[in-house]
mmCIF file of C-alpha atoms in Angstrom:
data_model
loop_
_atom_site.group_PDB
_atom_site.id
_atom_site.type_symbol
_atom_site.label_atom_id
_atom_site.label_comp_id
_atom_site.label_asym_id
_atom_site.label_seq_id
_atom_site.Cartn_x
_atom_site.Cartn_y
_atom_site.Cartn_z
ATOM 1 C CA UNK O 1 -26.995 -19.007 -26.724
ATOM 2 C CA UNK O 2 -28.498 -16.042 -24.981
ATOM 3 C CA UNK O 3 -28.240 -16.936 -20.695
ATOM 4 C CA UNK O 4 -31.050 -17.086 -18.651
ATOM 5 C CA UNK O 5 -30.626 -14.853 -16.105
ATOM 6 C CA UNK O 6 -34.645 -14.543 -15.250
ATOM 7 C CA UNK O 7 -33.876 -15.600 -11.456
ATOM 8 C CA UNK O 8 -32.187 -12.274 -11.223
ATOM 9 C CA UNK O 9 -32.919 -8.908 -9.388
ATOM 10 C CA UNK O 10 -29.857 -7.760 -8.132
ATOM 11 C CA UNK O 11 -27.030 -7.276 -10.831
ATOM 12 C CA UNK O 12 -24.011 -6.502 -9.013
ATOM 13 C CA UNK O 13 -20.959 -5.203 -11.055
ATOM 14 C CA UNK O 14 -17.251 -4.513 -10.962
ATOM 15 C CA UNK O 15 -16.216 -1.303 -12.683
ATOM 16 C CA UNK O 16 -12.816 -1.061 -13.541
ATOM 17 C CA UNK O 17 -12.001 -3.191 -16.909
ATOM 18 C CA UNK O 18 -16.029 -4.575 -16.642
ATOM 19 C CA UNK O 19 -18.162 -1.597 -17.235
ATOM 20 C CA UNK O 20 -15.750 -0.599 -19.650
ATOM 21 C CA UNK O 21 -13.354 -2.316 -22.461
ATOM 22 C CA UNK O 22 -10.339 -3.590 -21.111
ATOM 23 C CA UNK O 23 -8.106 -2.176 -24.420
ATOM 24 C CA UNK O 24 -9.499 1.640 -23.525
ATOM 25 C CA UNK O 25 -6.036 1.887 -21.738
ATOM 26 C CA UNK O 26 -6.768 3.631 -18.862
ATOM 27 C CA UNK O 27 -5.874 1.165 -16.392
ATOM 28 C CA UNK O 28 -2.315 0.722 -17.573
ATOM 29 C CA UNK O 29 -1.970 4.593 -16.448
ATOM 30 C CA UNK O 30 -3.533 3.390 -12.867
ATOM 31 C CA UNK O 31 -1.130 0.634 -13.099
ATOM 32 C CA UNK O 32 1.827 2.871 -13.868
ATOM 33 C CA UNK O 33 1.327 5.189 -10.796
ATOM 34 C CA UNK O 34 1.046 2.620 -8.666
ATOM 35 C CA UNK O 35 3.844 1.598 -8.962
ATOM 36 C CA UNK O 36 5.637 5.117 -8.878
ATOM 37 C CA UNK O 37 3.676 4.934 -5.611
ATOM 38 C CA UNK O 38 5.630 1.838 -4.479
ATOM 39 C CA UNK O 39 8.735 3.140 -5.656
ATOM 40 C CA UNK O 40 8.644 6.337 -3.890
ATOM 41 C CA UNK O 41 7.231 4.370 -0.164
ATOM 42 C CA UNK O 42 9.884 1.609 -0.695
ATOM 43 C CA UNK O 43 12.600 3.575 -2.540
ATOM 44 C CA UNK O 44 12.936 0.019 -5.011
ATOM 45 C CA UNK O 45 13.824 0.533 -8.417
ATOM 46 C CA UNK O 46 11.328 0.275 -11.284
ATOM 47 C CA UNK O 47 11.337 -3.152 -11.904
ATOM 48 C CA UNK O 48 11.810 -4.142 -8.370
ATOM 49 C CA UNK O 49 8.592 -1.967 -7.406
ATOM 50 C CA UNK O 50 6.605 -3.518 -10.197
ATOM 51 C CA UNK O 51 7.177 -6.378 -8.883
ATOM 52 C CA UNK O 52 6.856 -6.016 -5.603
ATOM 53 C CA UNK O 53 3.349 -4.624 -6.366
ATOM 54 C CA UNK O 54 2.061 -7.492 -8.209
ATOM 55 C CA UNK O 55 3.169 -9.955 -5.324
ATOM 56 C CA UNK O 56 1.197 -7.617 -3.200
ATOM 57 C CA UNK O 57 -1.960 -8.057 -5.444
ATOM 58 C CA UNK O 58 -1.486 -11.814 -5.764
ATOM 59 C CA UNK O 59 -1.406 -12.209 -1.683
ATOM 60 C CA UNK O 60 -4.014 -9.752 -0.793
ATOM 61 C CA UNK O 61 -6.349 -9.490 -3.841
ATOM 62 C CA UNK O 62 -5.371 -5.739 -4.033
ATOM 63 C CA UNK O 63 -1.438 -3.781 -4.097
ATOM 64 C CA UNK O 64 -3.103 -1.349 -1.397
ATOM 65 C CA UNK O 65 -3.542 -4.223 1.356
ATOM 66 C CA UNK O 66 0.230 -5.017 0.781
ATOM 67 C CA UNK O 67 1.371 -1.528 1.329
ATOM 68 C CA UNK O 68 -1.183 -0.424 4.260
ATOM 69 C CA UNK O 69 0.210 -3.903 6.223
ATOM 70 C CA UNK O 70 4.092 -3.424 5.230
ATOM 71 C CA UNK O 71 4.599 -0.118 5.115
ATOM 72 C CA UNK O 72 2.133 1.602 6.739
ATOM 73 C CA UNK O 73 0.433 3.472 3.899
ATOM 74 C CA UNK O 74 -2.119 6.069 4.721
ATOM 75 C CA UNK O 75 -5.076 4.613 1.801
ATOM 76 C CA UNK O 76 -6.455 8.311 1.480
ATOM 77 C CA UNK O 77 -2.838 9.092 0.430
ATOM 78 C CA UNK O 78 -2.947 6.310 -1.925
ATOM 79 C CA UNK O 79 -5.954 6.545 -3.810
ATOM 80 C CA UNK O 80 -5.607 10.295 -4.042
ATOM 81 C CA UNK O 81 -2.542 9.420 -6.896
ATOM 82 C CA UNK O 82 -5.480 8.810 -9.070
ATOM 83 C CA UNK O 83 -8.029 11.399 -8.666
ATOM 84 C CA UNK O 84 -6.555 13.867 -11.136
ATOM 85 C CA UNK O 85 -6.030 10.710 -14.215
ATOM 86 C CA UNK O 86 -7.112 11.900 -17.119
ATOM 87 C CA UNK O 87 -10.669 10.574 -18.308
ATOM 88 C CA UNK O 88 -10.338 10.612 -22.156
ATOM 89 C CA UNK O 89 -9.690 7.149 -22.653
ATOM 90 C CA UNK O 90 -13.103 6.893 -21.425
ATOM 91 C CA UNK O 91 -16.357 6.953 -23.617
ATOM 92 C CA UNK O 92 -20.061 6.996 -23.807
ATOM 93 C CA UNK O 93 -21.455 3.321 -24.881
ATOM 94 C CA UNK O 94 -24.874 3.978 -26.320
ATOM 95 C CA UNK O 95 -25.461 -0.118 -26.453
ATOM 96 C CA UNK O 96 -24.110 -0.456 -22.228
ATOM 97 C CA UNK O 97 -26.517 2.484 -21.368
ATOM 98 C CA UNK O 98 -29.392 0.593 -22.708
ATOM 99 C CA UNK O 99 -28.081 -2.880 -21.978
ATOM 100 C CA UNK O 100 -28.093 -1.197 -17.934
ATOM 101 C CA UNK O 101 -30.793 0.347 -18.468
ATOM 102 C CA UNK O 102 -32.856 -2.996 -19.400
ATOM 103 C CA UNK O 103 -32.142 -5.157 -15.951
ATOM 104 C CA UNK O 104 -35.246 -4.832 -13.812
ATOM 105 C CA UNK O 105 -34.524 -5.159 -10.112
ATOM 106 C CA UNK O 106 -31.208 -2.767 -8.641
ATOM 107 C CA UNK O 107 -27.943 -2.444 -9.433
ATOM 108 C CA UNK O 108 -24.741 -1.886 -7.799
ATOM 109 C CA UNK O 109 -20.885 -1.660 -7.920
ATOM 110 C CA UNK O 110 -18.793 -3.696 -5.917
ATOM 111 C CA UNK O 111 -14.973 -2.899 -6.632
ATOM 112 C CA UNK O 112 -11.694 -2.441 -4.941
ATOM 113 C CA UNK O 113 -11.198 1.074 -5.793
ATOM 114 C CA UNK O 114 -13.042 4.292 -3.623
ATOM 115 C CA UNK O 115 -15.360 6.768 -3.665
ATOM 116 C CA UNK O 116 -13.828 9.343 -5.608
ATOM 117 C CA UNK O 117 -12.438 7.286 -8.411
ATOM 118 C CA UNK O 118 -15.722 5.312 -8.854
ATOM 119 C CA UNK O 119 -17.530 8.218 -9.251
ATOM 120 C CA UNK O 120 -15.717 10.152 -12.097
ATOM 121 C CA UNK O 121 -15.216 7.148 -13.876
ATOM 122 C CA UNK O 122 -19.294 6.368 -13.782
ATOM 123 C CA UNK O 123 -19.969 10.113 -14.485
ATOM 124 C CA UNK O 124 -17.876 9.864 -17.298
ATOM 125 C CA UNK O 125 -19.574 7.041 -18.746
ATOM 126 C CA UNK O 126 -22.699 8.566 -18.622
ATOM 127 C CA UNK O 127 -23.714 5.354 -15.944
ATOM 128 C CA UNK O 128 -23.693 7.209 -12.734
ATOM 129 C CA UNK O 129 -27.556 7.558 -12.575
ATOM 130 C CA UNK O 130 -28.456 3.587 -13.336
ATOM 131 C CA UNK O 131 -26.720 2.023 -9.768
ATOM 132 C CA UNK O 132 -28.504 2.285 -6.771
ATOM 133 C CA UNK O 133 -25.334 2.221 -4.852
ATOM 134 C CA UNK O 134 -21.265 1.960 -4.951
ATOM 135 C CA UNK O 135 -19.901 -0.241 -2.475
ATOM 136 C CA UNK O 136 -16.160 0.953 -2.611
ATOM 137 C CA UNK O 137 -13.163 -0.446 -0.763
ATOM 138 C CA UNK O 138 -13.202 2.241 1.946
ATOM 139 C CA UNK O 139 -17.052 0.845 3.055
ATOM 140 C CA UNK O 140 -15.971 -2.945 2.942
ATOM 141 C CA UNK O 141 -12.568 -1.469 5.581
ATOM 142 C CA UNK O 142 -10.162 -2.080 3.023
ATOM 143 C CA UNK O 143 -10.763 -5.667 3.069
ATOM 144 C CA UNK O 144 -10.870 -6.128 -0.942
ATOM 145 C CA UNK O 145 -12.342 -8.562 -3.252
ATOM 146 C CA UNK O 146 -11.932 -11.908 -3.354
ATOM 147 C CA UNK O 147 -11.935 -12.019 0.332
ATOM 148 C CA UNK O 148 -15.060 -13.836 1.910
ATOM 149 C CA UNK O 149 -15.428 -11.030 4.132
ATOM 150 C CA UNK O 150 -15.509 -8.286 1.644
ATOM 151 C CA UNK O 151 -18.834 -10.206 0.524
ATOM 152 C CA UNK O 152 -20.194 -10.165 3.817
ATOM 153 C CA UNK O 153 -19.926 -6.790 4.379
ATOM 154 C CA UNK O 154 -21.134 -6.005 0.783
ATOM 155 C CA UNK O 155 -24.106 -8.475 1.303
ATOM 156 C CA UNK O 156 -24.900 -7.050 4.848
ATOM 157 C CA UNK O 157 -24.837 -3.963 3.597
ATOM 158 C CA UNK O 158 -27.676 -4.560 0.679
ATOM 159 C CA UNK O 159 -29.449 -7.100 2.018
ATOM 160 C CA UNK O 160 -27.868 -9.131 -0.653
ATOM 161 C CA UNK O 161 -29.707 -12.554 -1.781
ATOM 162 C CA UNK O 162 -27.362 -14.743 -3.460
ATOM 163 C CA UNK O 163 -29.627 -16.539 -5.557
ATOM 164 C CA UNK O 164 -31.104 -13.851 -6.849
ATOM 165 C CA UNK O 165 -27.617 -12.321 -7.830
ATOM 166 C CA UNK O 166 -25.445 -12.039 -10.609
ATOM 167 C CA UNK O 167 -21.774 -10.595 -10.188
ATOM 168 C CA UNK O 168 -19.705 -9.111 -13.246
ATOM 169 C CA UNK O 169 -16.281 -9.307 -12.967
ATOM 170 C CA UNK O 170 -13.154 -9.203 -15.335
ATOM 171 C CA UNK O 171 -11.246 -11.042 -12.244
ATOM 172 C CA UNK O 172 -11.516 -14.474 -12.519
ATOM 173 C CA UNK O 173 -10.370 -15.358 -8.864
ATOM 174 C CA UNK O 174 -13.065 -12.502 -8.206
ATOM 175 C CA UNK O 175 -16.112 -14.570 -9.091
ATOM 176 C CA UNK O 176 -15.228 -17.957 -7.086
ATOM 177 C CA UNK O 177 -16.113 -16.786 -3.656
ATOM 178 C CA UNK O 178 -19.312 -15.084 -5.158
ATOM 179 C CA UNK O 179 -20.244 -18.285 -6.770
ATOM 180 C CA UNK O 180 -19.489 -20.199 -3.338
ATOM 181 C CA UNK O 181 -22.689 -17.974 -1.831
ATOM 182 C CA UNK O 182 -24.645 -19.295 -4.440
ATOM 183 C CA UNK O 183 -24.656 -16.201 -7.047
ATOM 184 C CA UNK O 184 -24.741 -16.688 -10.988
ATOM 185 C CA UNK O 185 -21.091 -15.378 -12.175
ATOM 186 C CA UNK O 186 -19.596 -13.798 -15.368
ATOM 187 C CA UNK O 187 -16.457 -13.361 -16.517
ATOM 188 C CA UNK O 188 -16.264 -10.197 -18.581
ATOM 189 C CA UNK O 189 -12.973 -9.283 -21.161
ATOM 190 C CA UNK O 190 -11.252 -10.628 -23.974
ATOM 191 C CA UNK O 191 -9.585 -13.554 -21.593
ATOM 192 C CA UNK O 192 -12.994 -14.576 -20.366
ATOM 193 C CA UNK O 193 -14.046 -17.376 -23.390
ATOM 194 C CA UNK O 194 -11.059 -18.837 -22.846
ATOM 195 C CA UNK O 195 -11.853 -19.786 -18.838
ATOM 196 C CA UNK O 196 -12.763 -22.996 -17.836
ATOM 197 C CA UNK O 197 -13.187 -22.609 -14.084
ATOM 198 C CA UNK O 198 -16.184 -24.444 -13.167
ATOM 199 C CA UNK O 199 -17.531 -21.424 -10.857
ATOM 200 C CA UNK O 200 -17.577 -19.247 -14.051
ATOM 201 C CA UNK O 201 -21.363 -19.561 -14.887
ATOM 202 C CA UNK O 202 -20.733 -17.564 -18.254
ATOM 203 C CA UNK O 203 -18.437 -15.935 -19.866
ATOM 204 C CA UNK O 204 -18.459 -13.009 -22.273
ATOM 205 C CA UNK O 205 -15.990 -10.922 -24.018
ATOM 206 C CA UNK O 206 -18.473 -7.610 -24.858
ATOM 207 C CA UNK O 207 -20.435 -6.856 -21.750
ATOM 208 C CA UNK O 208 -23.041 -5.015 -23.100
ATOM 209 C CA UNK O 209 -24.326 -7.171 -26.164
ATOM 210 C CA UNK O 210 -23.914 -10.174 -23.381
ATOM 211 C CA UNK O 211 -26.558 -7.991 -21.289
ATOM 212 C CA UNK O 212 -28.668 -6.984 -24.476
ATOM 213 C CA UNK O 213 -29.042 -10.846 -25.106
ATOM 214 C CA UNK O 214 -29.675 -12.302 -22.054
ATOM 215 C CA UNK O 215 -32.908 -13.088 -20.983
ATOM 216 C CA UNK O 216 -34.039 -11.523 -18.117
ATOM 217 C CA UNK O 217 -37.030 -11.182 -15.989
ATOM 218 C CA UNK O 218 -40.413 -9.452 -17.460
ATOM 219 C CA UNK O 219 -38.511 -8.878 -20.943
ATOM 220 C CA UNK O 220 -41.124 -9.459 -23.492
#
């Protein structure tokens, strides 16, 4: 069944893994120099590191946090590891620029990772021009999603109405405090039809047909 997402005029949107497919691969390359980020700060081995960065993510809701309160990591330092990944796993979707394009009211991005990367991964999906805004970690103080004050500063900082909302995410744990404030959520990647977390409004696997079917506000 196609949702009814009428009530909405703010469509607010992860980026990484939700504006694009999950299986492109490029965020196993983030993934991998993060943690030959850890590795050189902590001087752990592989394995050790890996882990160490995934405990971080679990406690904090982002590996940076982790490293910025134990170790005393210098963020601009640690985003600029990703500046120069390569972009090629990256395409043009015809169907998401017209699926975007489609949503009356504004959209944004709200995601963990900054300025920089947000922008050359939007440019190279030929989306930069449809969002009104990005609303990176560095703006919400590196406080990142899912905690309840990264959505206050997000929502202070758009004059966000919740019930007129609907938040994107391929993060499960992402979407609960966003549903708590009263917005519609969906769960976006292959592990999303699976969920049965009762603030998961609906789920999706393909973003953009999702957003091509839904019925939306002055759509004839």
């Amino acid at each position: 069944m196609s949702a009814d997402l009428t009530h909405v005029d703010t469509w607010l949107f992860d980026l990484d893994n939700t504006l694009y497919p999950a299986d492109s691969g490029f965020m196993d390359e983030v993934v991998r120099r993060m943690t030959g980020f850890v590795q050189k700060v902590t001087g752990l081995p592989h394995d050790e590191a890996f882990a160490l960065q995934k405990a971080y993510l679990a406690e904090h809701g982002l590996t940076l946090k982790g490293m910025m309160l134990n170790h005393g990591v210098d963020p601009l330092e640690f985003h600029a590891i990703f500046h120069d990944i390569s972009l090629e796993m990256l395409a043009h979707d015809p169907q998401m620029l017209r699926a975007l394009e489609r949503l009356p009211g504004r959209r944004l991005i709200f995601t963990n990772a900054d300025d920089v990367h947000a922008e050359r991964v939007l440019k190279r999906l030929g989306l930069a021009d449809l969002f009104e805004d990005v609303f990176h970690i560095g703006r919400a103080g590196y406080e990142p999603k899912p905690s309840p004050e990264a959505f206050a500063r997000m929502s202070a900082a758009h004059d966000v109405d919740p019930a007129g909302t609907a938040f994107f995410e391929d993060s499960q744990r992402n979407l609960e405090p966003a549903a708590g404030l009263g917005m519609t959520t969906v769960l976006v990647g292959p592990h999303a039809p699976a969920c049965e977390a009762p603030f998961v409004h609906h789920k999706t696997d393909r973003l953009a047909p999702f957003l091509m079917g839904a019925h939306v506000k002055g759509a004839a």
